[in-house]
Short mmCIF file of N, CA and C and ligand atoms in Angstrom, two decimals:
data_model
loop_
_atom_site.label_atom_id
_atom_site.label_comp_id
_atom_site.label_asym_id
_atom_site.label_seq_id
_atom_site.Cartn_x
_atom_site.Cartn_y
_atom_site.Cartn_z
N UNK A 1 -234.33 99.33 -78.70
CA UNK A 1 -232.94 98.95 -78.41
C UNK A 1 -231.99 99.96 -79.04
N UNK A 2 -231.16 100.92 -78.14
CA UNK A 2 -230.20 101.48 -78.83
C UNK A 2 -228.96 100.80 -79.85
N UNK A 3 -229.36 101.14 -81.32
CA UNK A 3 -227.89 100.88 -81.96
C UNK A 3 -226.75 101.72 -81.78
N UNK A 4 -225.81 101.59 -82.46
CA UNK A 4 -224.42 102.43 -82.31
C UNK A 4 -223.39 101.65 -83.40
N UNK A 5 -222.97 103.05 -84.68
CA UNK A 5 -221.96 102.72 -85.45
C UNK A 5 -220.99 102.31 -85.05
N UNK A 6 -220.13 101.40 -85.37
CA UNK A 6 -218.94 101.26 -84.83
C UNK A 6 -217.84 100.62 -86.02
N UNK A 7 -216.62 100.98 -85.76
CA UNK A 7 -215.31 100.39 -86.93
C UNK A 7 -215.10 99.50 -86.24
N UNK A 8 -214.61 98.46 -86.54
CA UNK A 8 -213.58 97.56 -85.91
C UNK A 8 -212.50 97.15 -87.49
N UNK A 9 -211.42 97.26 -87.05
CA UNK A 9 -210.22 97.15 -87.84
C UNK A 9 -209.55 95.41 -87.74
N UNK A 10 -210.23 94.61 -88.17
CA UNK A 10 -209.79 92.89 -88.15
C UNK A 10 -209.17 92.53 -88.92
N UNK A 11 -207.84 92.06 -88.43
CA UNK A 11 -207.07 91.15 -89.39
C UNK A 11 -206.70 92.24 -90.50
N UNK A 12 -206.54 93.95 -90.05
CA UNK A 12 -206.53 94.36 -91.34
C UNK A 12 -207.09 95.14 -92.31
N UNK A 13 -208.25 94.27 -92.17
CA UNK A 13 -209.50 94.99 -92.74
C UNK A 13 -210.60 95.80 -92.31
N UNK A 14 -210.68 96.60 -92.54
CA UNK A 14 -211.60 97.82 -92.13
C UNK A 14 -213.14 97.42 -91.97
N UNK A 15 -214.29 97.47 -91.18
CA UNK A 15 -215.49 96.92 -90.85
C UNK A 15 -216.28 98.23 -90.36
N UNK A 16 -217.26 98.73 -91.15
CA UNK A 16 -218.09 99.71 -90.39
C UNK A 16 -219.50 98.36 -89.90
N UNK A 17 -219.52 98.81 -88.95
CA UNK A 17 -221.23 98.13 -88.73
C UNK A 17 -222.38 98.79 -87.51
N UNK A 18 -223.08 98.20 -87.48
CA UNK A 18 -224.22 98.64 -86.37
C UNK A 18 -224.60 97.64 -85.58
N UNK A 19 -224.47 97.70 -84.25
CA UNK A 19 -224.69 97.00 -82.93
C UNK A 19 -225.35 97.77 -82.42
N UNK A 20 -226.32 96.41 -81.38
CA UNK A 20 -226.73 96.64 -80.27
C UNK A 20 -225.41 97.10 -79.25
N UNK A 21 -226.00 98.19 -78.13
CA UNK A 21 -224.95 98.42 -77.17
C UNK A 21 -225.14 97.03 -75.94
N UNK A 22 -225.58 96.49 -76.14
CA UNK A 22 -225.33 95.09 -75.18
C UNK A 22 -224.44 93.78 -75.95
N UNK A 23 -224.26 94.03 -77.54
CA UNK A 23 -223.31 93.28 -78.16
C UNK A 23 -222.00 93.49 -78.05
N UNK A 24 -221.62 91.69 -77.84
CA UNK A 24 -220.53 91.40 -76.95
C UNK A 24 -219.95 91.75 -78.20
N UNK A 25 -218.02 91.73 -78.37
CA UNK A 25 -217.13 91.59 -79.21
C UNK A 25 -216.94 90.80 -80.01
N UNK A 26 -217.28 89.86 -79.24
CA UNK A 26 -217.13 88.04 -79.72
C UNK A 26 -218.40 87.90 -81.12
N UNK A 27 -219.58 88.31 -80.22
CA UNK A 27 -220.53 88.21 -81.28
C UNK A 27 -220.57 89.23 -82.53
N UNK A 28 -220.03 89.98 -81.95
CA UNK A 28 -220.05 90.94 -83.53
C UNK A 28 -218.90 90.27 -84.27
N UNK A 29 -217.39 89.94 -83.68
CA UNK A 29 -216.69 89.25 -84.96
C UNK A 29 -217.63 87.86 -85.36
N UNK A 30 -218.36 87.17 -84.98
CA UNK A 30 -218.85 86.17 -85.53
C UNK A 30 -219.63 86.09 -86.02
N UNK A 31 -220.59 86.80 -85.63
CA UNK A 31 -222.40 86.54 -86.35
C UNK A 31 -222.04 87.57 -87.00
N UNK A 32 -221.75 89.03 -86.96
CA UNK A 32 -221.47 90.24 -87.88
C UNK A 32 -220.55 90.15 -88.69
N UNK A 33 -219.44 89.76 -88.43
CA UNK A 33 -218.65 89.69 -89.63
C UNK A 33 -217.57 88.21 -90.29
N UNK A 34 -218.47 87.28 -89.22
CA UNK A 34 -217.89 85.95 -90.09
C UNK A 34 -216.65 85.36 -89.44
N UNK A 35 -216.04 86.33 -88.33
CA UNK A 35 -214.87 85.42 -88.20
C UNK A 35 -214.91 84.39 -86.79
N UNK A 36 -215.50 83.41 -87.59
CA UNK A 36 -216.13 82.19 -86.65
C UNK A 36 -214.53 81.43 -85.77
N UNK A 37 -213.37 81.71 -86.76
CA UNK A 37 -212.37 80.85 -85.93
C UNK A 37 -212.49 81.06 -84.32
N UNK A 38 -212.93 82.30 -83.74
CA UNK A 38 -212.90 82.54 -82.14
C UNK A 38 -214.17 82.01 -82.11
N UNK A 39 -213.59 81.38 -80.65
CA UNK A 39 -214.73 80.48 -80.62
C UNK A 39 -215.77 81.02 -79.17
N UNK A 40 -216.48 80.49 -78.55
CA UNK A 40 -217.27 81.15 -77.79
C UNK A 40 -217.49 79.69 -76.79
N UNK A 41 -217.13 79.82 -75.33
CA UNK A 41 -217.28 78.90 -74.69
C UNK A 41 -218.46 79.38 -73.52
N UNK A 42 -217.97 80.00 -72.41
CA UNK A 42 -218.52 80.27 -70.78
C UNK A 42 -219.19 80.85 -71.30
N UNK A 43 -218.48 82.41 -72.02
CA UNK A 43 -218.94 83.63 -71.67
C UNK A 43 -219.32 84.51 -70.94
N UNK A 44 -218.14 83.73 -69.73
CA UNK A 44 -217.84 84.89 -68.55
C UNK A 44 -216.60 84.94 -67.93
N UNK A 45 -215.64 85.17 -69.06
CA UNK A 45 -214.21 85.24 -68.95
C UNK A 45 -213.17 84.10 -68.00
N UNK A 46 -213.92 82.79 -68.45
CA UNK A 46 -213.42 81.62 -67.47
C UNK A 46 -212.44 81.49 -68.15
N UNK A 47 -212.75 80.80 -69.51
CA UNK A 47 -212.27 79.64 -70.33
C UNK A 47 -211.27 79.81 -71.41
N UNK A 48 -211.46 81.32 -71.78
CA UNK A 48 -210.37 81.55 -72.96
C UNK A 48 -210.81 81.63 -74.13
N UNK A 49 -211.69 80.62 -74.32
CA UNK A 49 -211.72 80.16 -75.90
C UNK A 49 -211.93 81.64 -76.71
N UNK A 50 -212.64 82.35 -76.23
CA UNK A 50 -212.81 83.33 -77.46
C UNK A 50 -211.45 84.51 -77.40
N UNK A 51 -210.32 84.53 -76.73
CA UNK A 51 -209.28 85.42 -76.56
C UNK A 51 -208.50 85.99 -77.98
N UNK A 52 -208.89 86.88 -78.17
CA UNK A 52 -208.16 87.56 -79.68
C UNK A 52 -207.53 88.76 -79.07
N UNK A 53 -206.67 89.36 -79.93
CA UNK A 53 -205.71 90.58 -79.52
C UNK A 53 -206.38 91.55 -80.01
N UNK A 54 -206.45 92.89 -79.32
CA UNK A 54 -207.20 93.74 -79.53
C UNK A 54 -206.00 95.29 -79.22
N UNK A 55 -205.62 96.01 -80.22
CA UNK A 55 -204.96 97.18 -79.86
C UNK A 55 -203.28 96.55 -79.57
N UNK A 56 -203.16 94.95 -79.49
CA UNK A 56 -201.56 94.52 -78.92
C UNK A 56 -201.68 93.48 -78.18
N UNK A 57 -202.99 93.29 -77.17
CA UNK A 57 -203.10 92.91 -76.01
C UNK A 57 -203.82 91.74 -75.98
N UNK A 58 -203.77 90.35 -75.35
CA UNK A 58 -204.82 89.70 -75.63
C UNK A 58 -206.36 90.17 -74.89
N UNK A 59 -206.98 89.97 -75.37
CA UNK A 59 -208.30 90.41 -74.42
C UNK A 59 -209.18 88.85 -74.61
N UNK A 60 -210.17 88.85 -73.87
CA UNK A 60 -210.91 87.71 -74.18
C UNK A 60 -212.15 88.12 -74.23
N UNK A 61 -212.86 88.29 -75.57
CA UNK A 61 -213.62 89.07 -75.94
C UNK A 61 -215.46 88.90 -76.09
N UNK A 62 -215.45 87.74 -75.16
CA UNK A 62 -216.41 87.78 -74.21
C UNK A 62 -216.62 89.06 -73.41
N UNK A 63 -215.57 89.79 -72.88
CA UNK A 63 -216.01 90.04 -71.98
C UNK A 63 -215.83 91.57 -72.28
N UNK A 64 -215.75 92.39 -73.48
CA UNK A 64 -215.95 93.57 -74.04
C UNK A 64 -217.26 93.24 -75.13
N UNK A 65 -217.52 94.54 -74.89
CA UNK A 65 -218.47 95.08 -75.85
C UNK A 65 -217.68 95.90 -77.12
N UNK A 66 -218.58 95.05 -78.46
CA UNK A 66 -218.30 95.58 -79.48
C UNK A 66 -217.86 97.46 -79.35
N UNK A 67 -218.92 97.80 -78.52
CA UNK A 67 -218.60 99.30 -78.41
C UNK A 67 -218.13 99.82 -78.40
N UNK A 68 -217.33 98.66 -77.21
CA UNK A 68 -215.70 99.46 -76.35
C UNK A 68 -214.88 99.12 -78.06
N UNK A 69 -215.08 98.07 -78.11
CA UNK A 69 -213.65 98.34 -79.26
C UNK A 69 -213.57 99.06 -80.28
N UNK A 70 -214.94 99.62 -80.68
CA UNK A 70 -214.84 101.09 -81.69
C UNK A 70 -213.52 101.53 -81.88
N UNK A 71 -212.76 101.80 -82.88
CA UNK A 71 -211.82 101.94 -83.60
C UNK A 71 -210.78 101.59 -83.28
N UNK A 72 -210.60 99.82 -82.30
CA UNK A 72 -209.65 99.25 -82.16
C UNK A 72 -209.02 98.35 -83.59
N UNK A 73 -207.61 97.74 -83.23
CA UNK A 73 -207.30 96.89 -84.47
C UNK A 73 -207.56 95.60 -83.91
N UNK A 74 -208.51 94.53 -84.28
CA UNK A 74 -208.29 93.88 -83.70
C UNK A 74 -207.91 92.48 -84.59
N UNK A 75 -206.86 91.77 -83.73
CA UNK A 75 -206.50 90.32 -84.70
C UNK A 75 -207.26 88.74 -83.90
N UNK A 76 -207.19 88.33 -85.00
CA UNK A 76 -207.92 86.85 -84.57
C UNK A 76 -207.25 86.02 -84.68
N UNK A 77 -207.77 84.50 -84.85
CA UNK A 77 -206.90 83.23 -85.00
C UNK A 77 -206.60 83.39 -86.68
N UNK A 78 -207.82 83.64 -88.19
CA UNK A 78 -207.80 83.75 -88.88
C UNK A 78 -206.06 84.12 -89.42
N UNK A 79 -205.66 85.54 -88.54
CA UNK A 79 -204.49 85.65 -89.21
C UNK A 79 -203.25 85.21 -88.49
N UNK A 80 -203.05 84.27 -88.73
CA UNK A 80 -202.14 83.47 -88.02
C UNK A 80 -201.21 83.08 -89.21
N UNK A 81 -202.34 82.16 -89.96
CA UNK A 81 -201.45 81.79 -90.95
C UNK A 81 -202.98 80.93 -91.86
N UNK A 82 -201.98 80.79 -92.68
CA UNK A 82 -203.30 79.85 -93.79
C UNK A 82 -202.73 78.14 -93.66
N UNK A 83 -204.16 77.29 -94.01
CA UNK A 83 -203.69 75.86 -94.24
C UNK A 83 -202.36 75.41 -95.30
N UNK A 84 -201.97 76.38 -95.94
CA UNK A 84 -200.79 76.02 -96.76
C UNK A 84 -199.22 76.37 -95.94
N UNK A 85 -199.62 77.64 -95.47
CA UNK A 85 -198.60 78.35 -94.81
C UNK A 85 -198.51 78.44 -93.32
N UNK A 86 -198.57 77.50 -92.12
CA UNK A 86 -198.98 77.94 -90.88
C UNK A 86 -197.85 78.93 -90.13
N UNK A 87 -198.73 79.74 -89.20
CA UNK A 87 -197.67 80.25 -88.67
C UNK A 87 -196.92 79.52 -87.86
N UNK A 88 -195.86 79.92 -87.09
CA UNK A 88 -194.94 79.21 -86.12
C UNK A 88 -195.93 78.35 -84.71
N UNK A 89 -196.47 79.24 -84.10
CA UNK A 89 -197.08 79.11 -83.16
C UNK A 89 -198.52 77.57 -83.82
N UNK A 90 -198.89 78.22 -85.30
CA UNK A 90 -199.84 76.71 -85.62
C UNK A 90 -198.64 75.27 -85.65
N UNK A 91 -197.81 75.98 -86.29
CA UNK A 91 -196.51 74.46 -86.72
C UNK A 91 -196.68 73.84 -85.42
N UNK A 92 -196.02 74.51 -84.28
CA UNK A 92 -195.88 74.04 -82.54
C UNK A 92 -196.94 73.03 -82.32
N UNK A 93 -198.04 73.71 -82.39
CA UNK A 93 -199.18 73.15 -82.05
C UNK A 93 -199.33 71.81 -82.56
N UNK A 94 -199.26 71.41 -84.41
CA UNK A 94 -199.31 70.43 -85.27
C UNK A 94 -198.43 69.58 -84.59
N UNK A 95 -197.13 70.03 -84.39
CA UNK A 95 -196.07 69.05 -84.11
C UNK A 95 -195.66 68.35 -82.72
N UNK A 96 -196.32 69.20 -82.39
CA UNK A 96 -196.44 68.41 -80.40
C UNK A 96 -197.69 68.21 -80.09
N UNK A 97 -198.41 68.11 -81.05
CA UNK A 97 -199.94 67.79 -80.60
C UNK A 97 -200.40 68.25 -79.51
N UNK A 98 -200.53 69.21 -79.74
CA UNK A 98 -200.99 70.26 -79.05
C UNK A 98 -202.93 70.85 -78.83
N UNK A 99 -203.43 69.43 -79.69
CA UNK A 99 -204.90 70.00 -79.41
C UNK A 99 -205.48 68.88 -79.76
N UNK A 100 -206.66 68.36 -78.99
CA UNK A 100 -207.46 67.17 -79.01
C UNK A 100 -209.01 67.76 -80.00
N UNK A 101 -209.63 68.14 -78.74
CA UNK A 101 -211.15 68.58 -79.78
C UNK A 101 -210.94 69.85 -80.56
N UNK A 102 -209.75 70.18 -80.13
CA UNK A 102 -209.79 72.16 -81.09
C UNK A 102 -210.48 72.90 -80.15
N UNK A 103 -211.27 72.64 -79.26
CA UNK A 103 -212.40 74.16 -79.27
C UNK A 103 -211.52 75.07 -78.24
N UNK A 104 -210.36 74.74 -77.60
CA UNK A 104 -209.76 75.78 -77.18
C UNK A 104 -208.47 76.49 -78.06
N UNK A 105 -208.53 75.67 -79.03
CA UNK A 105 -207.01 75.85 -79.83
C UNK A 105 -206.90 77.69 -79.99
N UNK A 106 -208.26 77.87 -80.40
CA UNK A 106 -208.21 79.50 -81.09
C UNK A 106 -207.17 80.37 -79.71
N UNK A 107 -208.16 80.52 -79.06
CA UNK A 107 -207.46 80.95 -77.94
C UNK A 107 -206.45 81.17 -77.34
N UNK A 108 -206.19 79.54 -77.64
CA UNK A 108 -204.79 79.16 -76.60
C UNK A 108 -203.46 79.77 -77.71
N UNK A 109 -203.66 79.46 -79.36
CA UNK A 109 -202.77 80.48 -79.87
C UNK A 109 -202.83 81.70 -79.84
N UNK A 110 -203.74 82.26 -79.60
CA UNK A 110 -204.09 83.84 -79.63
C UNK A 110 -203.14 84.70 -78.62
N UNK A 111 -203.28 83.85 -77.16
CA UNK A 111 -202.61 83.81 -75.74
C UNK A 111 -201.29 83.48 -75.72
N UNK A 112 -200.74 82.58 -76.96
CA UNK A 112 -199.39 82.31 -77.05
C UNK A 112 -198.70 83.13 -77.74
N UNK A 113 -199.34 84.03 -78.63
CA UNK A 113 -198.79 84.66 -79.41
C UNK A 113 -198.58 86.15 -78.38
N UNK A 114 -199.30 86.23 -77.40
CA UNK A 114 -199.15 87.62 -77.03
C UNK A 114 -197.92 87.21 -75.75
N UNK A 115 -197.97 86.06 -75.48
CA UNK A 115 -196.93 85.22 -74.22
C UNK A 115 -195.52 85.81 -75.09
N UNK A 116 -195.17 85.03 -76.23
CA UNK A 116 -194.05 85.42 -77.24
C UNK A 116 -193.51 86.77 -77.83
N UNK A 117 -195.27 87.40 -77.96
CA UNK A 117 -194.42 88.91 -78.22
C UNK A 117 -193.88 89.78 -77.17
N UNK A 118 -194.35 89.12 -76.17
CA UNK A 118 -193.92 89.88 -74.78
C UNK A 118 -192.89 89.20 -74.26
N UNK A 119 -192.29 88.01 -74.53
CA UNK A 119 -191.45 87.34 -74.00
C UNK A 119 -190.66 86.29 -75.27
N UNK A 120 -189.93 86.27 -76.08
CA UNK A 120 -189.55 85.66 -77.13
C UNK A 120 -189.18 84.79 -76.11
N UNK A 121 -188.58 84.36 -75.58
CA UNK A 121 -187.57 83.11 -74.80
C UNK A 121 -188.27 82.68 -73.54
N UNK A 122 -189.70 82.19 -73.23
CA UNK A 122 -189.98 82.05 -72.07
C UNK A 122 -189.54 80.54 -71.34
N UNK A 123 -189.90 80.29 -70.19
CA UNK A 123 -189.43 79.14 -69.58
C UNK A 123 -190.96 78.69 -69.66
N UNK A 124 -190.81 76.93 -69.56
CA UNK A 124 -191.88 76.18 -69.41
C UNK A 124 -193.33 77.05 -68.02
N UNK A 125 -192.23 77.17 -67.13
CA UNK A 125 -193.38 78.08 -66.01
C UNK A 125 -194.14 79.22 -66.57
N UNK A 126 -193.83 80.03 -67.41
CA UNK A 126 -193.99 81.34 -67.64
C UNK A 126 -194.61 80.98 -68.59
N UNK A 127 -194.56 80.06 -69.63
CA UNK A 127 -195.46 79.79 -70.66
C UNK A 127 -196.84 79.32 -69.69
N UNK A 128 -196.84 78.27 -68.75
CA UNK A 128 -198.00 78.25 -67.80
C UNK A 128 -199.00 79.13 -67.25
N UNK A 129 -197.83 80.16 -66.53
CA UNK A 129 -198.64 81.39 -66.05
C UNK A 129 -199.73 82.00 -67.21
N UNK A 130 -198.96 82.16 -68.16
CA UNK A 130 -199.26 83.12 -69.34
C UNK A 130 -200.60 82.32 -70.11
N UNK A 131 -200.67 81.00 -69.95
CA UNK A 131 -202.15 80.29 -70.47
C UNK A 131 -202.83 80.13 -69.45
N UNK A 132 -202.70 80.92 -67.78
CA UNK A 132 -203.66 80.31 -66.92
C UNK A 132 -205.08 81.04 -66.93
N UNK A 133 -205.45 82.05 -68.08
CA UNK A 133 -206.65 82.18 -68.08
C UNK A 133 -207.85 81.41 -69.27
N UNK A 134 -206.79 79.91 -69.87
CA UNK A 134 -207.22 79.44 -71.00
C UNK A 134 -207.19 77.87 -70.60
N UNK A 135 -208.21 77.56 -71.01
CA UNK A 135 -208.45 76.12 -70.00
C UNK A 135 -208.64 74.89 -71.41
N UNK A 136 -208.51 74.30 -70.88
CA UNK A 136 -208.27 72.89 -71.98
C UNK A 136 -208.92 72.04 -71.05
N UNK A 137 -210.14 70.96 -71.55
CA UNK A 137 -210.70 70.05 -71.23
C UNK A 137 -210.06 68.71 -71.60
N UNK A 138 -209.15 68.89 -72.80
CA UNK A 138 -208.71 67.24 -73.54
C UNK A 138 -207.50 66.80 -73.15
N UNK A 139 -205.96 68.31 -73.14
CA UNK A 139 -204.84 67.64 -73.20
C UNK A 139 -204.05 67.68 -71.94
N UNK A 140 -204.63 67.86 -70.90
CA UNK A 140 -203.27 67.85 -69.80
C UNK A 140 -202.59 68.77 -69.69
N UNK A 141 -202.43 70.02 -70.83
CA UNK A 141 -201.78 71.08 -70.94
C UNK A 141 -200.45 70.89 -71.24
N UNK A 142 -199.29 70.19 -71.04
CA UNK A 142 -198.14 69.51 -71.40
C UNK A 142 -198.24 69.76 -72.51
N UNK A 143 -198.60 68.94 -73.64
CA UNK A 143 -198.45 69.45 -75.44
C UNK A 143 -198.44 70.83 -75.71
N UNK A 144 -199.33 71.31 -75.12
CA UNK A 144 -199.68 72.81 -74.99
C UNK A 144 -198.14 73.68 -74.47
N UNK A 145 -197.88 73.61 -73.68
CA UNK A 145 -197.01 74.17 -73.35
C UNK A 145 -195.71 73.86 -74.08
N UNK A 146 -195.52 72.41 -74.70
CA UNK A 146 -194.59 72.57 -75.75
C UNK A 146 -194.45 73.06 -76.77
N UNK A 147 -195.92 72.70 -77.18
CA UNK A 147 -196.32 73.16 -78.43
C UNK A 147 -195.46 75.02 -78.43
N UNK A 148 -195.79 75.83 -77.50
CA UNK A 148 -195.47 77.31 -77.00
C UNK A 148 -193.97 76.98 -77.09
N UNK A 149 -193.25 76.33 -76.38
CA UNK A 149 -191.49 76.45 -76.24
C UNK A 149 -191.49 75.97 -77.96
N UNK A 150 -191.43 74.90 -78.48
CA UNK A 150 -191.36 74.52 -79.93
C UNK A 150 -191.66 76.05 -81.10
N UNK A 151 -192.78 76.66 -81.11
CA UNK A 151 -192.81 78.16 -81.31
C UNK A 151 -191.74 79.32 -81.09
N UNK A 152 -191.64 79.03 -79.34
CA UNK A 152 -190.89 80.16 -79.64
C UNK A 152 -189.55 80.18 -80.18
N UNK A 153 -189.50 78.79 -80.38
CA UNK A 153 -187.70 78.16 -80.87
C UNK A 153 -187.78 79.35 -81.85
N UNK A 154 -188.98 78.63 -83.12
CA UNK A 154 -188.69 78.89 -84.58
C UNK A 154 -188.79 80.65 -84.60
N UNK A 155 -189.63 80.93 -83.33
CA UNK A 155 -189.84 82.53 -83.76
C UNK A 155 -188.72 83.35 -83.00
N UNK A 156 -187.76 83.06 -82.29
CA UNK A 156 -186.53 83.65 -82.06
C UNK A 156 -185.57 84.61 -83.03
N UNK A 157 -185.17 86.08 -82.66
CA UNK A 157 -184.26 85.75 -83.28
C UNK A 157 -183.25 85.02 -83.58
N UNK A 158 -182.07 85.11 -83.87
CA UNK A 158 -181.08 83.59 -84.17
C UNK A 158 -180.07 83.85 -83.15
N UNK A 159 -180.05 85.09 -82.69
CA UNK A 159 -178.96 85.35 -81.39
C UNK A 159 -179.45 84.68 -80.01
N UNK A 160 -180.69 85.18 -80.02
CA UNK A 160 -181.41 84.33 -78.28
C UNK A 160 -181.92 82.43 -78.68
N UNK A 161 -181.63 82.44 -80.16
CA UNK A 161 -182.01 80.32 -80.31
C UNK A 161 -180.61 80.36 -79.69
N UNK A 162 -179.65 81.11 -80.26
CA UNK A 162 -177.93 80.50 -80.28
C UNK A 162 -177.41 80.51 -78.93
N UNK A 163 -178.35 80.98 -78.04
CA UNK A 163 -177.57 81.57 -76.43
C UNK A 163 -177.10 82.87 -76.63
N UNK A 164 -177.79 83.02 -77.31
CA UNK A 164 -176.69 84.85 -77.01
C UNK A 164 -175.95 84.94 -77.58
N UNK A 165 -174.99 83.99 -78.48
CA UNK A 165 -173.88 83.81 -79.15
C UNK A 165 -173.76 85.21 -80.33
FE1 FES B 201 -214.84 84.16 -73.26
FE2 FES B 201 -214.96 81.78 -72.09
S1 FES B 201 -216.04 82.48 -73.86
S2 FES B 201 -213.65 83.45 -71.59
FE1 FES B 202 -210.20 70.13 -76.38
FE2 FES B 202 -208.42 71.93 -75.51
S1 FES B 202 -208.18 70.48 -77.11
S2 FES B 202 -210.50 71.76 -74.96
#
């Protein structure tokens, strides 16, 4: 089986390791380096659950190879925020109940966060579009999508919360 060195830059932190070239992304952040918060559902780019940002972008990382991301930066759910401190996008989630079993939660913030950096002020539709490659079995999607407008309140600057004012 061919190995192959590879960096991956997570959350930050710098990672040299060695993969198989048939190892997915997903599995190297998890079994290789622990960061279990992405979670692993289909594993054939249905469902979302494993979607982390990679280079800016969300990717859903099922469906790259560790390979490809060789000396990408890539972020996870991990840095979001901590149980003391959540980020905006976890608060949303907490406060509109925004997640039944969890196993899509990782994701679906991962996907919201890249919805927001690309769009601080979206409309209920556009928050939709923007989760339609992330699927939820428990909530109806409704919480979900508030949970996202409730977020992007707090993560606004104070000119686009105020109207423009
Ligand atoms: Fe990657 Fe479902 S596990 S999209
Ligand atoms: Fe259970 Fe979304 S909360 S799949």
């Amino acid at each position: 089986m061919t190995e192959h060195d590879i960096t991956l830059t997570v959350n930050g932190a710098e990672h040299d390791l060695t993969v198989e070239a048939r190892t997915l992304l997903v599995h190297a952040l998890r079994d290789e380096l622990g960061y279990t918060g992405t979670n692993v559902g289909c594993e054939s780019s249905l469902c979302g659950a494993c979607t982390v940002r990679m280079d800016g972008e969300a990717v859903k990382s099922c469906t790259a190879l560790a390979v490809q991301a060789d000396g990408a930066e890539i972020r996870t759910v991990e840095d979001l925020g901590t149980r003391h401190d959540f980020h905006p996008i976890q608060e949303g989630f907490q406060e509109e109940h925004g997640l039944q079993c969890g196993y899509c939660t990782p994701g679906m913030m991962m996907t919201a966060l890249d919805i927001l950096e690309e769009n601080p002020d979206p409309t209920r539709e556009e928050i939709r579009e923007g989760l339609e490659g992330n699927l939820c079995r428990c909530t109806g999607y409704q919480n979900i999508v508030n949970a996202v407008q409730n977020a992007a309140k707090e993560m606004q600057p104070a000119a686009v919360a105020d109207g423009g004012e």
